[in-house]
Amino acid sequence: MRKIPLTIPAVLIATTVAFAAAAHSGAAGIVKTRMDAMGALSKRMKSLGGMMRGKTDFDPDEAHEIAIAISEHARRIPGHFPEGSIEGPSEALPEIWADWERFEALALQLSDGASTFAAAARRAESANDLSAQFARMAQSCRRCHESFRLAK
């Protein structure tokens, strides 16, 4: 197996952090609040994704706690998007407010999916036991981003 030099992941992480900081520069008020909240949600999903892919050890208690946090955050998503709040460096599209019911439904779908994942995580013996639930959660994120977020 070929080993990746430690400098490559370090550079990738530094680049990602710098890009995220640049994307958030100039953001204020609710736009900054939601960008920070969505960044925290992304980190949680990536943490679970690492467990699901075997990149990190599966810890059922940690998976449960992360999923609970995702569920709680997802329930608050609509509150981070008061109508027309796309000023500054926002990645939100106006379609959010044109199709508000679908936007809210996707946030609720993520919350419910994360709650289901959390309950299953406590009983899981391995990450494989949770792959279907994780895929549904990730699909909720993907659908929302495809419809309501600027393409990167």
mmCIF file of C-alpha atoms in Angstrom:
data_model
loop_
_atom_site.group_PDB
_atom_site.id
_atom_site.type_symbol
_atom_site.label_atom_id
_atom_site.label_comp_id
_atom_site.label_asym_id
_atom_site.label_seq_id
_atom_site.Cartn_x
_atom_site.Cartn_y
_atom_site.Cartn_z
ATOM 1 C CA MET A 1 0.000 0.000 0.000
ATOM 2 C CA ARG A 2 1.356 3.392 -0.968
ATOM 3 C CA LYS A 3 1.734 5.865 1.881
ATOM 4 C CA ILE A 4 0.741 9.497 1.459
ATOM 5 C CA PRO A 5 3.263 11.939 2.884
ATOM 6 C CA LEU A 6 1.865 13.737 5.944
ATOM 7 C CA THR A 7 2.408 17.095 4.269
ATOM 8 C CA ILE A 8 -0.260 16.421 1.628
ATOM 9 C CA PRO A 9 -3.183 16.043 4.092
ATOM 10 C CA ALA A 10 -1.874 19.011 6.082
ATOM 11 C CA VAL A 11 -1.839 21.207 2.961
ATOM 12 C CA LEU A 12 -5.327 20.029 1.992
ATOM 13 C CA ILE A 13 -6.697 20.825 5.450
ATOM 14 C CA ALA A 14 -5.018 24.237 5.496
ATOM 15 C CA THR A 15 -6.407 25.024 2.035
ATOM 16 C CA THR A 16 -9.912 23.969 3.062
ATOM 17 C CA VAL A 17 -9.780 26.077 6.213
ATOM 18 C CA ALA A 18 -8.487 29.088 4.263
ATOM 19 C CA PHE A 19 -11.232 28.679 1.641
ATOM 20 C CA ALA A 20 -13.921 28.445 4.330
ATOM 21 C CA ALA A 21 -12.546 31.520 6.078
ATOM 22 C CA ALA A 22 -12.525 33.455 2.808
ATOM 23 C CA ALA A 23 -16.070 32.356 2.016
ATOM 24 C CA HIS A 24 -17.230 33.635 5.392
ATOM 25 C CA SER A 25 -15.288 36.903 5.287
ATOM 26 C CA GLY A 26 -17.615 39.824 5.006
ATOM 27 C CA ALA A 27 -20.569 37.831 6.309
ATOM 28 C CA ALA A 28 -22.493 39.440 9.139
ATOM 29 C CA GLY A 29 -25.653 38.936 11.131
ATOM 30 C CA ILE A 30 -27.853 35.976 10.297
ATOM 31 C CA VAL A 31 -25.815 35.123 7.199
ATOM 32 C CA LYS A 32 -22.669 34.675 9.320
ATOM 33 C CA THR A 33 -24.638 32.790 11.984
ATOM 34 C CA ARG A 34 -26.021 30.326 9.457
ATOM 35 C CA MET A 35 -22.683 29.922 7.651
ATOM 36 C CA ASP A 36 -21.057 29.035 10.959
ATOM 37 C CA ALA A 37 -23.911 26.677 11.869
ATOM 38 C CA MET A 38 -23.851 24.960 8.493
ATOM 39 C CA GLY A 39 -20.066 24.626 8.772
ATOM 40 C CA ALA A 40 -20.506 22.882 12.134
ATOM 41 C CA LEU A 41 -23.146 20.606 10.587
ATOM 42 C CA SER A 42 -20.771 19.772 7.743
ATOM 43 C CA LYS A 43 -18.015 18.837 10.214
ATOM 44 C CA ARG A 44 -20.415 16.520 12.033
ATOM 45 C CA MET A 45 -21.508 14.832 8.808
ATOM 46 C CA LYS A 46 -17.853 14.398 7.800
ATOM 47 C CA SER A 47 -17.085 12.884 11.192
ATOM 48 C CA LEU A 48 -19.881 10.335 10.778
ATOM 49 C CA GLY A 49 -18.807 9.775 7.172
ATOM 50 C CA GLY A 50 -15.309 8.903 8.391
ATOM 51 C CA MET A 51 -16.787 6.266 10.689
ATOM 52 C CA MET A 52 -19.051 4.929 7.933
ATOM 53 C CA ARG A 53 -16.109 4.576 5.522
ATOM 54 C CA GLY A 54 -13.821 3.026 8.105
ATOM 55 C CA LYS A 55 -11.429 5.974 8.080
ATOM 56 C CA THR A 56 -11.960 6.393 11.814
ATOM 57 C CA ASP A 57 -12.955 3.857 14.429
ATOM 58 C CA PHE A 58 -16.670 3.309 14.845
ATOM 59 C CA ASP A 59 -17.837 4.453 18.266
ATOM 60 C CA PRO A 60 -21.593 3.910 18.756
ATOM 61 C CA ASP A 61 -21.837 6.431 21.588
ATOM 62 C CA GLU A 62 -19.999 9.102 19.625
ATOM 63 C CA ALA A 63 -22.077 8.367 16.517
ATOM 64 C CA HIS A 64 -25.230 8.697 18.618
ATOM 65 C CA GLU A 65 -24.157 12.048 20.081
ATOM 66 C CA ILE A 66 -23.137 13.448 16.691
ATOM 67 C CA ALA A 67 -26.440 12.370 15.148
ATOM 68 C CA ILE A 68 -28.416 13.987 17.979
ATOM 69 C CA ALA A 69 -26.532 17.243 17.363
ATOM 70 C CA ILE A 70 -27.278 17.005 13.619
ATOM 71 C CA SER A 71 -30.964 16.413 14.330
ATOM 72 C CA GLU A 72 -31.173 19.405 16.661
ATOM 73 C CA HIS A 73 -29.337 21.617 14.177
ATOM 74 C CA ALA A 74 -31.527 20.510 11.269
ATOM 75 C CA ARG A 75 -34.678 21.545 13.166
ATOM 76 C CA ARG A 76 -33.199 25.045 13.480
ATOM 77 C CA ILE A 77 -32.212 25.403 9.801
ATOM 78 C CA PRO A 78 -35.368 27.259 8.656
ATOM 79 C CA GLY A 79 -34.859 29.837 11.408
ATOM 80 C CA HIS A 80 -31.449 30.676 9.932
ATOM 81 C CA PHE A 81 -33.092 31.758 6.674
ATOM 82 C CA PRO A 82 -35.358 34.744 7.233
ATOM 83 C CA GLU A 83 -36.896 35.817 3.942
ATOM 84 C CA GLY A 84 -34.486 37.539 1.590
ATOM 85 C CA SER A 85 -31.357 36.994 3.685
ATOM 86 C CA ILE A 86 -28.946 36.571 0.804
ATOM 87 C CA GLU A 87 -26.894 39.733 1.237
ATOM 88 C CA GLY A 88 -23.147 39.537 1.431
ATOM 89 C CA PRO A 89 -21.306 36.323 0.697
ATOM 90 C CA SER A 90 -24.399 34.126 1.183
ATOM 91 C CA GLU A 91 -24.591 30.861 -0.732
ATOM 92 C CA ALA A 92 -28.379 30.743 -0.322
ATOM 93 C CA LEU A 93 -30.477 30.951 -3.467
ATOM 94 C CA PRO A 94 -33.747 32.904 -3.676
ATOM 95 C CA GLU A 95 -35.456 29.601 -4.504
ATOM 96 C CA ILE A 96 -35.509 28.920 -0.745
ATOM 97 C CA TRP A 97 -38.299 31.441 -0.261
ATOM 98 C CA ALA A 98 -40.033 30.575 -3.536
ATOM 99 C CA ASP A 99 -40.313 26.931 -2.403
ATOM 100 C CA TRP A 100 -40.290 27.393 1.370
ATOM 101 C CA GLU A 101 -42.426 24.296 2.088
ATOM 102 C CA ARG A 102 -39.958 22.011 0.322
ATOM 103 C CA PHE A 103 -37.020 23.734 2.040
ATOM 104 C CA GLU A 104 -38.622 23.168 5.448
ATOM 105 C CA ALA A 105 -39.512 19.581 4.521
ATOM 106 C CA LEU A 106 -35.890 18.807 3.627
ATOM 107 C CA ALA A 107 -34.676 20.251 6.944
ATOM 108 C CA LEU A 108 -37.244 18.130 8.793
ATOM 109 C CA GLN A 109 -36.255 15.091 6.732
ATOM 110 C CA LEU A 110 -32.632 15.566 7.802
ATOM 111 C CA SER A 111 -33.656 15.997 11.428
ATOM 112 C CA ASP A 112 -35.827 12.885 11.394
ATOM 113 C CA GLY A 113 -33.143 10.902 9.572
ATOM 114 C CA ALA A 114 -30.530 11.931 12.115
ATOM 115 C CA SER A 115 -32.859 10.938 14.974
ATOM 116 C CA THR A 116 -33.363 7.521 13.368
ATOM 117 C CA PHE A 117 -29.609 7.200 12.899
ATOM 118 C CA ALA A 118 -28.994 8.165 16.546
ATOM 119 C CA ALA A 119 -31.399 5.519 17.832
ATOM 120 C CA ALA A 120 -29.869 2.867 15.581
ATOM 121 C CA ALA A 121 -26.322 3.880 16.541
ATOM 122 C CA ARG A 122 -26.865 2.810 20.137
ATOM 123 C CA ARG A 123 -27.718 -0.736 18.972
ATOM 124 C CA ALA A 124 -25.186 -0.944 16.142
ATOM 125 C CA GLU A 125 -22.295 -3.342 16.314
ATOM 126 C CA SER A 126 -20.522 -1.775 13.353
ATOM 127 C CA ALA A 127 -20.770 1.120 10.939
ATOM 128 C CA ASN A 128 -22.202 -1.292 8.367
ATOM 129 C CA ASP A 129 -25.353 -1.493 10.488
ATOM 130 C CA LEU A 130 -25.901 2.235 9.886
ATOM 131 C CA SER A 131 -24.978 2.666 6.241
ATOM 132 C CA ALA A 132 -28.578 2.913 4.966
ATOM 133 C CA GLN A 133 -29.520 5.520 7.575
ATOM 134 C CA PHE A 134 -26.381 7.528 6.859
ATOM 135 C CA ALA A 135 -27.070 7.437 3.117
ATOM 136 C CA ARG A 136 -30.580 8.840 3.706
ATOM 137 C CA MET A 137 -29.173 11.658 5.838
ATOM 138 C CA ALA A 138 -26.572 12.522 3.226
ATOM 139 C CA GLN A 139 -29.233 12.442 0.504
ATOM 140 C CA SER A 140 -31.272 15.034 2.440
ATOM 141 C CA CYS A 141 -28.241 17.338 2.495
ATOM 142 C CA ARG A 142 -27.569 16.737 -1.193
ATOM 143 C CA ARG A 143 -31.157 17.463 -2.277
ATOM 144 C CA CYS A 144 -31.218 20.712 -0.345
ATOM 145 C CA HIS A 145 -27.858 21.853 -1.698
ATOM 146 C CA GLU A 146 -28.838 20.987 -5.281
ATOM 147 C CA SER A 147 -31.982 23.113 -5.071
ATOM 148 C CA PHE A 148 -31.206 25.885 -2.648
ATOM 149 C CA ARG A 149 -27.444 26.554 -2.561
ATOM 150 C CA LEU A 150 -25.115 28.202 -5.031
ATOM 151 C CA ALA A 151 -23.027 25.635 -6.878
ATOM 152 C CA LYS A 152 -19.406 25.682 -5.793
#
